[in-house]
Amino acid sequence: MGQLDGKVALVTGGAKGIGRAIADGLAAEGARLVIVDLEGADEAAAAYDGGVGITADVADEGSVERMAREAIERAGGVDVLVNNAGLYATLALRPFEQIPLDEWRRVMDVNVASMFLTCRALVPHMRERGGGRIVNISSGTPFRGVPFLLHYVTSKGAIVALTRALAKEVGGDGILVNCVAPGFTISDGVRQNPEHIEKLKDASIAARVIKRDQLPEDVVAAVVFLASPGSSFVTGQTMVIDGGQYLH
């Protein structure tokens, strides 16, 4: 018996990287998976028993509303929402004065507005089911004040604030909202960006208590805990998972 037997978990950005590792961890605990991504959702979902793949742009209102309807129809409901989709690895490191406004807005749309849209689409359904779990993926960067990625760091700080406020708003409905903030993680996307590897990898390891690369799998147990019965008295919290780089 897994901790999540009989539950349906929807993971945005779940086709690869941290999202895929989270999906694997939830599936290992018995959850039925709904994988949402711009590309590769069907292929990723096929790896899970009863998995459902949905291609959607979580920064688009109409696309999210369709995604929610399809997830409920095809999977029978959604008990756990993991808001993982976001922009990071493709972003160039540069002084804030050089960030174009359209790029700033795109980061805010994908990293923050997407979570507002997915929660707005699925919380009413969770209320009808008597409760649910929402786990938002932020980052350790807003706690450390990392420079040269101002739009990204700002967006991830907003996710922490969103988590706290939403937890207060929906807690009475039995919906728990928490956040996981990974450190610099060697994900599929990061491996494809030599600049991030060159400028951030060694510095991140040097600042950690645990002196090694952080991998997507390092984030999984925290998300599973926040989705499972063991966290039934935890809401509005942010768990920083970065090997001891930031202590609070």
PDB file of C-alpha atoms in Angstrom:
ATOM      1  CA  MET A   1       0.000   0.000   0.000  1.00  0.00           C
ATOM      2  CA  GLY A   2       1.371   3.376  -1.023  1.00  0.00           C
ATOM      3  CA  GLN A   3       0.717   6.635   0.796  1.00  0.00           C
ATOM      4  CA  LEU A   4      -1.168   7.956  -2.228  1.00  0.00           C
ATOM      5  CA  ASP A   5      -3.162   4.911  -3.304  1.00  0.00           C
ATOM      6  CA  GLY A   6      -6.412   6.009  -4.923  1.00  0.00           C
ATOM      7  CA  LYS A   7      -5.256   9.596  -5.389  1.00  0.00           C
ATOM      8  CA  VAL A   8      -4.790  11.461  -8.661  1.00  0.00           C
ATOM      9  CA  ALA A   9      -1.800  13.799  -8.928  1.00  0.00           C
ATOM     10  CA  LEU A  10      -1.410  16.390 -11.678  1.00  0.00           C
ATOM     11  CA  VAL A  11       2.126  17.627 -12.347  1.00  0.00           C
ATOM     12  CA  THR A  12       2.712  20.602 -14.628  1.00  0.00           C
ATOM     13  CA  GLY A  13       5.971  20.541 -16.525  1.00  0.00           C
ATOM     14  CA  GLY A  14       5.993  16.850 -15.714  1.00  0.00           C
ATOM     15  CA  ALA A  15       7.457  15.422 -18.917  1.00  0.00           C
ATOM     16  CA  LYS A  16      11.106  15.882 -17.916  1.00  0.00           C
ATOM     17  CA  GLY A  17      13.523  17.256 -15.352  1.00  0.00           C
ATOM     18  CA  ILE A  18      12.372  17.934 -11.809  1.00  0.00           C
ATOM     19  CA  GLY A  19       8.736  17.484 -12.818  1.00  0.00           C
ATOM     20  CA  ARG A  20       9.369  14.005 -14.181  1.00  0.00           C
ATOM     21  CA  ALA A  21      11.282  12.994 -11.051  1.00  0.00           C
ATOM     22  CA  ILE A  22       8.373  14.248  -8.915  1.00  0.00           C
ATOM     23  CA  ALA A  23       5.916  12.291 -11.054  1.00  0.00           C
ATOM     24  CA  ASP A  24       7.998   9.141 -10.580  1.00  0.00           C
ATOM     25  CA  GLY A  25       7.980   9.636  -6.805  1.00  0.00           C
ATOM     26  CA  LEU A  26       4.226  10.201  -6.623  1.00  0.00           C
ATOM     27  CA  ALA A  27       3.574   7.167  -8.826  1.00  0.00           C
ATOM     28  CA  ALA A  28       5.790   5.030  -6.592  1.00  0.00           C
ATOM     29  CA  GLU A  29       3.442   5.890  -3.698  1.00  0.00           C
ATOM     30  CA  GLY A  30       0.397   4.754  -5.673  1.00  0.00           C
ATOM     31  CA  ALA A  31      -0.872   7.975  -7.232  1.00  0.00           C
ATOM     32  CA  ARG A  32      -2.364   7.999 -10.695  1.00  0.00           C
ATOM     33  CA  LEU A  33      -0.493  10.605 -12.744  1.00  0.00           C
ATOM     34  CA  VAL A  34      -1.713  13.378 -15.001  1.00  0.00           C
ATOM     35  CA  ILE A  35       1.273  14.829 -16.845  1.00  0.00           C
ATOM     36  CA  VAL A  36       0.849  18.335 -18.260  1.00  0.00           C
ATOM     37  CA  ASP A  37       3.497  19.850 -20.502  1.00  0.00           C
ATOM     38  CA  LEU A  38       4.023  21.763 -23.729  1.00  0.00           C
ATOM     39  CA  GLU A  39       5.825  18.774 -25.250  1.00  0.00           C
ATOM     40  CA  GLY A  40       6.138  15.096 -24.440  1.00  0.00           C
ATOM     41  CA  ALA A  41       3.166  14.817 -22.074  1.00  0.00           C
ATOM     42  CA  ASP A  42       1.660  11.741 -23.723  1.00  0.00           C
ATOM     43  CA  GLU A  43       4.987   9.934 -23.936  1.00  0.00           C
ATOM     44  CA  ALA A  44       5.784  10.643 -20.287  1.00  0.00           C
ATOM     45  CA  ALA A  45       2.307   9.621 -19.104  1.00  0.00           C
ATOM     46  CA  ALA A  46       2.607   6.307 -20.936  1.00  0.00           C
ATOM     47  CA  ALA A  47       5.267   5.262 -18.406  1.00  0.00           C
ATOM     48  CA  TYR A  48       2.654   5.153 -15.620  1.00  0.00           C
ATOM     49  CA  ASP A  49      -0.204   2.745 -15.053  1.00  0.00           C
ATOM     50  CA  GLY A  50      -3.327   4.682 -16.028  1.00  0.00           C
ATOM     51  CA  GLY A  51      -1.272   7.792 -16.744  1.00  0.00           C
ATOM     52  CA  VAL A  52      -2.910  10.686 -18.571  1.00  0.00           C
ATOM     53  CA  GLY A  53      -0.968  13.087 -20.772  1.00  0.00           C
ATOM     54  CA  ILE A  54      -2.279  16.563 -21.560  1.00  0.00           C
ATOM     55  CA  THR A  55      -0.549  19.065 -23.814  1.00  0.00           C
ATOM     56  CA  ALA A  56      -1.219  22.557 -22.482  1.00  0.00           C
ATOM     57  CA  ASP A  57       0.312  26.000 -22.012  1.00  0.00           C
ATOM     58  CA  VAL A  58      -0.135  26.746 -18.323  1.00  0.00           C
ATOM     59  CA  ALA A  59       0.407  30.459 -18.925  1.00  0.00           C
ATOM     60  CA  ASP A  60      -2.673  30.597 -21.156  1.00  0.00           C
ATOM     61  CA  GLU A  61      -6.066  30.954 -19.467  1.00  0.00           C
ATOM     62  CA  GLY A  62      -8.070  29.002 -22.038  1.00  0.00           C
ATOM     63  CA  SER A  63      -5.483  26.237 -22.206  1.00  0.00           C
ATOM     64  CA  VAL A  64      -5.519  25.821 -18.413  1.00  0.00           C
ATOM     65  CA  GLU A  65      -9.307  25.688 -18.269  1.00  0.00           C
ATOM     66  CA  ARG A  66      -9.311  22.984 -20.947  1.00  0.00           C
ATOM     67  CA  MET A  67      -6.549  21.122 -19.107  1.00  0.00           C
ATOM     68  CA  ALA A  68      -8.563  21.079 -15.886  1.00  0.00           C
ATOM     69  CA  ARG A  69     -11.700  19.794 -17.615  1.00  0.00           C
ATOM     70  CA  GLU A  70      -9.768  17.100 -19.448  1.00  0.00           C
ATOM     71  CA  ALA A  71      -7.889  15.982 -16.328  1.00  0.00           C
ATOM     72  CA  ILE A  72     -11.129  15.618 -14.366  1.00  0.00           C
ATOM     73  CA  GLU A  73     -12.877  13.795 -17.201  1.00  0.00           C
ATOM     74  CA  ARG A  74     -10.036  11.427 -18.056  1.00  0.00           C
ATOM     75  CA  ALA A  75      -8.636  10.730 -14.571  1.00  0.00           C
ATOM     76  CA  GLY A  76     -11.843  11.030 -12.588  1.00  0.00           C
ATOM     77  CA  GLY A  77     -10.639  13.965 -10.525  1.00  0.00           C
ATOM     78  CA  VAL A  78      -7.543  15.669  -9.133  1.00  0.00           C
ATOM     79  CA  ASP A  79      -6.446  15.345  -5.496  1.00  0.00           C
ATOM     80  CA  VAL A  80      -2.894  16.690  -5.735  1.00  0.00           C
ATOM     81  CA  LEU A  81      -1.722  19.604  -7.881  1.00  0.00           C
ATOM     82  CA  VAL A  82       2.019  20.089  -8.284  1.00  0.00           C
ATOM     83  CA  ASN A  83       2.761  23.441  -9.907  1.00  0.00           C
ATOM     84  CA  ASN A  84       6.203  22.725 -11.307  1.00  0.00           C
ATOM     85  CA  ALA A  85       6.225  24.292 -14.789  1.00  0.00           C
ATOM     86  CA  GLY A  86       8.467  27.320 -15.118  1.00  0.00           C
ATOM     87  CA  LEU A  87      11.106  29.211 -17.091  1.00  0.00           C
ATOM     88  CA  TYR A  88      14.692  29.076 -15.880  1.00  0.00           C
ATOM     89  CA  ALA A  89      17.328  27.158 -17.825  1.00  0.00           C
ATOM     90  CA  THR A  90      16.852  29.103 -21.068  1.00  0.00           C
ATOM     91  CA  LEU A  91      17.269  32.490 -19.377  1.00  0.00           C
ATOM     92  CA  ALA A  92      20.517  34.390 -19.864  1.00  0.00           C
ATOM     93  CA  LEU A  93      22.387  35.687 -16.819  1.00  0.00           C
ATOM     94  CA  ARG A  94      22.600  39.474 -17.156  1.00  0.00           C
ATOM     95  CA  PRO A  95      22.302  42.765 -15.257  1.00  0.00           C
ATOM     96  CA  PHE A  96      18.704  43.725 -14.586  1.00  0.00           C
ATOM     97  CA  GLU A  97      18.944  46.817 -16.828  1.00  0.00           C
ATOM     98  CA  GLN A  98      19.468  44.508 -19.796  1.00  0.00           C
ATOM     99  CA  ILE A  99      16.364  42.362 -19.227  1.00  0.00           C
ATOM    100  CA  PRO A 100      13.775  43.139 -21.934  1.00  0.00           C
ATOM    101  CA  LEU A 101      10.310  43.928 -20.638  1.00  0.00           C
ATOM    102  CA  ASP A 102       8.710  41.228 -22.786  1.00  0.00           C
ATOM    103  CA  GLU A 103      11.059  38.622 -21.261  1.00  0.00           C
ATOM    104  CA  TRP A 104      10.215  39.899 -17.748  1.00  0.00           C
ATOM    105  CA  ARG A 105       6.510  39.538 -18.491  1.00  0.00           C
ATOM    106  CA  ARG A 106       6.950  36.074 -20.004  1.00  0.00           C
ATOM    107  CA  VAL A 107       8.777  34.859 -16.881  1.00  0.00           C
ATOM    108  CA  MET A 108       6.017  36.237 -14.660  1.00  0.00           C
ATOM    109  CA  ASP A 109       3.347  34.630 -16.839  1.00  0.00           C
ATOM    110  CA  VAL A 110       4.950  31.183 -16.907  1.00  0.00           C
ATOM    111  CA  ASN A 111       6.289  31.112 -13.349  1.00  0.00           C
ATOM    112  CA  VAL A 112       3.561  32.914 -11.402  1.00  0.00           C
ATOM    113  CA  ALA A 113       0.400  33.520 -13.414  1.00  0.00           C
ATOM    114  CA  SER A 114       0.376  29.843 -14.382  1.00  0.00           C
ATOM    115  CA  MET A 115       0.022  28.857 -10.725  1.00  0.00           C
ATOM    116  CA  PHE A 116      -2.804  31.338 -10.227  1.00  0.00           C
ATOM    117  CA  LEU A 117      -4.563  29.891 -13.291  1.00  0.00           C
ATOM    118  CA  THR A 118      -4.122  26.224 -12.375  1.00  0.00           C
ATOM    119  CA  CYS A 119      -5.232  26.812  -8.790  1.00  0.00           C
ATOM    120  CA  ARG A 120      -8.223  28.837  -9.939  1.00  0.00           C
ATOM    121  CA  ALA A 121      -9.205  26.063 -12.334  1.00  0.00           C
ATOM    122  CA  LEU A 122      -8.835  23.166  -9.882  1.00  0.00           C
ATOM    123  CA  VAL A 123      -9.605  24.506  -6.394  1.00  0.00           C
ATOM    124  CA  PRO A 124     -13.398  24.494  -6.968  1.00  0.00           C
ATOM    125  CA  HIS A 125     -13.123  20.828  -7.938  1.00  0.00           C
ATOM    126  CA  MET A 126     -11.015  20.089  -4.843  1.00  0.00           C
ATOM    127  CA  ARG A 127     -13.644  21.783  -2.683  1.00  0.00           C
ATOM    128  CA  GLU A 128     -16.282  19.468  -4.139  1.00  0.00           C
ATOM    129  CA  ARG A 129     -14.068  16.478  -3.302  1.00  0.00           C
ATOM    130  CA  GLY A 130     -13.678  17.636   0.289  1.00  0.00           C
ATOM    131  CA  GLY A 131     -10.080  18.794   0.067  1.00  0.00           C
ATOM    132  CA  GLY A 132      -6.787  18.441  -1.746  1.00  0.00           C
ATOM    133  CA  ARG A 133      -3.105  19.277  -1.794  1.00  0.00           C
ATOM    134  CA  ILE A 134      -1.283  21.948  -3.761  1.00  0.00           C
ATOM    135  CA  VAL A 135       2.510  21.928  -3.894  1.00  0.00           C
ATOM    136  CA  ASN A 136       4.173  24.882  -5.620  1.00  0.00           C
ATOM    137  CA  ILE A 137       7.769  24.647  -6.809  1.00  0.00           C
ATOM    138  CA  SER A 138       9.712  27.825  -6.051  1.00  0.00           C
ATOM    139  CA  SER A 139      13.496  28.201  -5.719  1.00  0.00           C
ATOM    140  CA  GLY A 140      16.119  28.922  -3.120  1.00  0.00           C
ATOM    141  CA  THR A 141      17.180  32.044  -5.043  1.00  0.00           C
ATOM    142  CA  PRO A 142      14.806  34.577  -3.408  1.00  0.00           C
ATOM    143  CA  PHE A 143      16.095  33.570   0.029  1.00  0.00           C
ATOM    144  CA  ARG A 144      19.704  34.171  -1.020  1.00  0.00           C
ATOM    145  CA  GLY A 145      19.232  37.197  -3.295  1.00  0.00           C
ATOM    146  CA  VAL A 146      20.959  35.712  -6.355  1.00  0.00           C
ATOM    147  CA  PRO A 147      21.985  38.448  -8.844  1.00  0.00           C
ATOM    148  CA  PHE A 148      21.688  38.622 -12.648  1.00  0.00           C
ATOM    149  CA  LEU A 149      18.356  36.783 -12.826  1.00  0.00           C
ATOM    150  CA  LEU A 150      16.118  39.455 -11.361  1.00  0.00           C
ATOM    151  CA  HIS A 151      12.945  38.404 -13.183  1.00  0.00           C
ATOM    152  CA  TYR A 152      13.397  34.748 -12.253  1.00  0.00           C
ATOM    153  CA  VAL A 153      14.255  35.456  -8.605  1.00  0.00           C
ATOM    154  CA  THR A 154      11.338  37.888  -8.293  1.00  0.00           C
ATOM    155  CA  SER A 155       8.934  35.357  -9.774  1.00  0.00           C
ATOM    156  CA  LYS A 156      10.076  32.656  -7.378  1.00  0.00           C
ATOM    157  CA  GLY A 157       9.679  34.979  -4.416  1.00  0.00           C
ATOM    158  CA  ALA A 158       6.149  35.685  -5.584  1.00  0.00           C
ATOM    159  CA  ILE A 159       5.407  31.950  -5.484  1.00  0.00           C
ATOM    160  CA  VAL A 160       6.269  31.847  -1.776  1.00  0.00           C
ATOM    161  CA  ALA A 161       3.899  34.765  -1.156  1.00  0.00           C
ATOM    162  CA  LEU A 162       1.187  33.151  -3.282  1.00  0.00           C
ATOM    163  CA  THR A 163       1.547  29.942  -1.281  1.00  0.00           C
ATOM    164  CA  ARG A 164       1.112  31.683   2.065  1.00  0.00           C
ATOM    165  CA  ALA A 165      -1.888  33.761   1.023  1.00  0.00           C
ATOM    166  CA  LEU A 166      -3.666  30.920  -0.769  1.00  0.00           C
ATOM    167  CA  ALA A 167      -3.130  28.595   2.195  1.00  0.00           C
ATOM    168  CA  LYS A 168      -5.014  31.066   4.383  1.00  0.00           C
ATOM    169  CA  GLU A 169      -7.800  31.390   1.829  1.00  0.00           C
ATOM    170  CA  VAL A 170      -8.535  27.717   1.146  1.00  0.00           C
ATOM    171  CA  GLY A 171      -7.475  26.016   4.376  1.00  0.00           C
ATOM    172  CA  GLY A 172     -11.039  25.961   5.634  1.00  0.00           C
ATOM    173  CA  ASP A 173     -11.949  23.851   2.611  1.00  0.00           C
ATOM    174  CA  GLY A 174      -9.456  21.143   3.536  1.00  0.00           C
ATOM    175  CA  ILE A 175      -7.020  22.228   0.828  1.00  0.00           C
ATOM    176  CA  LEU A 176      -3.408  22.442   2.004  1.00  0.00           C
ATOM    177  CA  VAL A 177      -1.006  24.657   0.056  1.00  0.00           C
ATOM    178  CA  ASN A 178       2.750  24.367   0.487  1.00  0.00           C
ATOM    179  CA  CYS A 179       5.920  25.165  -1.380  1.00  0.00           C
ATOM    180  CA  VAL A 180       9.219  23.437  -2.138  1.00  0.00           C
ATOM    181  CA  ALA A 181      12.239  25.588  -3.018  1.00  0.00           C
ATOM    182  CA  PRO A 182      15.105  23.654  -4.639  1.00  0.00           C
ATOM    183  CA  GLY A 183      18.655  24.903  -4.914  1.00  0.00           C
ATOM    184  CA  PHE A 184      20.629  24.901  -8.177  1.00  0.00           C
ATOM    185  CA  THR A 185      19.627  21.542  -9.633  1.00  0.00           C
ATOM    186  CA  ILE A 186      21.349  19.670 -12.446  1.00  0.00           C
ATOM    187  CA  SER A 187      18.193  19.050 -14.459  1.00  0.00           C
ATOM    188  CA  ASP A 188      17.816  18.218 -18.150  1.00  0.00           C
ATOM    189  CA  GLY A 189      17.349  21.888 -19.007  1.00  0.00           C
ATOM    190  CA  VAL A 190      20.326  23.082 -16.982  1.00  0.00           C
ATOM    191  CA  ARG A 191      22.577  20.510 -18.655  1.00  0.00           C
ATOM    192  CA  GLN A 192      21.732  22.157 -21.972  1.00  0.00           C
ATOM    193  CA  ASN A 193      22.825  25.618 -20.780  1.00  0.00           C
ATOM    194  CA  PRO A 194      26.642  25.786 -20.458  1.00  0.00           C
ATOM    195  CA  GLU A 195      26.481  29.320 -19.012  1.00  0.00           C
ATOM    196  CA  HIS A 196      24.470  28.193 -15.995  1.00  0.00           C
ATOM    197  CA  ILE A 197      26.763  25.214 -15.418  1.00  0.00           C
ATOM    198  CA  GLU A 198      29.892  27.368 -15.717  1.00  0.00           C
ATOM    199  CA  LYS A 199      28.754  30.266 -13.520  1.00  0.00           C
ATOM    200  CA  LEU A 200      26.537  28.587 -10.920  1.00  0.00           C
ATOM    201  CA  LYS A 201      27.467  24.931 -10.429  1.00  0.00           C
ATOM    202  CA  ASP A 202      30.757  25.183  -8.513  1.00  0.00           C
ATOM    203  CA  ALA A 203      29.662  28.246  -6.530  1.00  0.00           C
ATOM    204  CA  SER A 204      26.501  26.451  -5.419  1.00  0.00           C
ATOM    205  CA  ILE A 205      28.379  23.358  -4.267  1.00  0.00           C
ATOM    206  CA  ALA A 206      30.931  25.475  -2.398  1.00  0.00           C
ATOM    207  CA  ALA A 207      28.144  27.255  -0.471  1.00  0.00           C
ATOM    208  CA  ARG A 208      26.401  24.044   0.602  1.00  0.00           C
ATOM    209  CA  VAL A 209      26.846  21.983   3.718  1.00  0.00           C
ATOM    210  CA  ILE A 210      26.434  18.865   1.548  1.00  0.00           C
ATOM    211  CA  LYS A 211      29.195  19.156  -1.050  1.00  0.00           C
ATOM    212  CA  ARG A 212      27.724  17.601  -4.177  1.00  0.00           C
ATOM    213  CA  ASP A 213      25.512  18.337  -7.144  1.00  0.00           C
ATOM    214  CA  GLN A 214      21.812  18.631  -6.438  1.00  0.00           C
ATOM    215  CA  LEU A 215      19.755  16.294  -8.640  1.00  0.00           C
ATOM    216  CA  PRO A 216      16.023  16.293  -9.449  1.00  0.00           C
ATOM    217  CA  GLU A 217      15.572  13.242  -7.225  1.00  0.00           C
ATOM    218  CA  ASP A 218      16.656  15.279  -4.194  1.00  0.00           C
ATOM    219  CA  VAL A 219      13.404  17.264  -4.368  1.00  0.00           C
ATOM    220  CA  VAL A 220      11.026  14.318  -4.634  1.00  0.00           C
ATOM    221  CA  ALA A 221      10.654  13.217  -1.006  1.00  0.00           C
ATOM    222  CA  ALA A 222       9.607  16.694   0.132  1.00  0.00           C
ATOM    223  CA  VAL A 223       6.876  16.872  -2.501  1.00  0.00           C
ATOM    224  CA  VAL A 224       5.647  13.372  -1.686  1.00  0.00           C
ATOM    225  CA  PHE A 225       5.505  14.279   2.009  1.00  0.00           C
ATOM    226  CA  LEU A 226       3.461  17.409   1.322  1.00  0.00           C
ATOM    227  CA  ALA A 227       1.067  15.384  -0.839  1.00  0.00           C
ATOM    228  CA  SER A 228       0.679  12.557   1.687  1.00  0.00           C
ATOM    229  CA  PRO A 229      -1.330  12.029   4.899  1.00  0.00           C
ATOM    230  CA  GLY A 230       1.750  12.681   7.036  1.00  0.00           C
ATOM    231  CA  SER A 231       1.563  16.414   6.272  1.00  0.00           C
ATOM    232  CA  SER A 232      -2.100  16.829   7.213  1.00  0.00           C
ATOM    233  CA  PHE A 233      -1.271  19.608   9.725  1.00  0.00           C
ATOM    234  CA  VAL A 234       1.151  21.497   7.459  1.00  0.00           C
ATOM    235  CA  THR A 235       0.097  24.397   5.242  1.00  0.00           C
ATOM    236  CA  GLY A 236       1.489  27.718   4.032  1.00  0.00           C
ATOM    237  CA  GLN A 237       5.051  26.479   4.479  1.00  0.00           C
ATOM    238  CA  THR A 238       8.123  26.566   2.246  1.00  0.00           C
ATOM    239  CA  MET A 239      10.742  23.812   2.432  1.00  0.00           C
ATOM    240  CA  VAL A 240      14.117  24.875   1.056  1.00  0.00           C
ATOM    241  CA  ILE A 241      15.890  21.813  -0.366  1.00  0.00           C
ATOM    242  CA  ASP A 242      19.428  22.911  -1.248  1.00  0.00           C
ATOM    243  CA  GLY A 243      21.894  20.836   0.753  1.00  0.00           C
ATOM    244  CA  GLY A 244      22.235  23.468   3.465  1.00  0.00           C
ATOM    245  CA  GLN A 245      23.124  26.450   1.270  1.00  0.00           C
ATOM    246  CA  TYR A 246      20.379  28.499   2.933  1.00  0.00           C
ATOM    247  CA  LEU A 247      19.459  27.921   6.580  1.00  0.00           C
ATOM    248  CA  HIS A 248      16.299  29.263   8.168  1.00  0.00           C
TER     249      HIS A 248
END
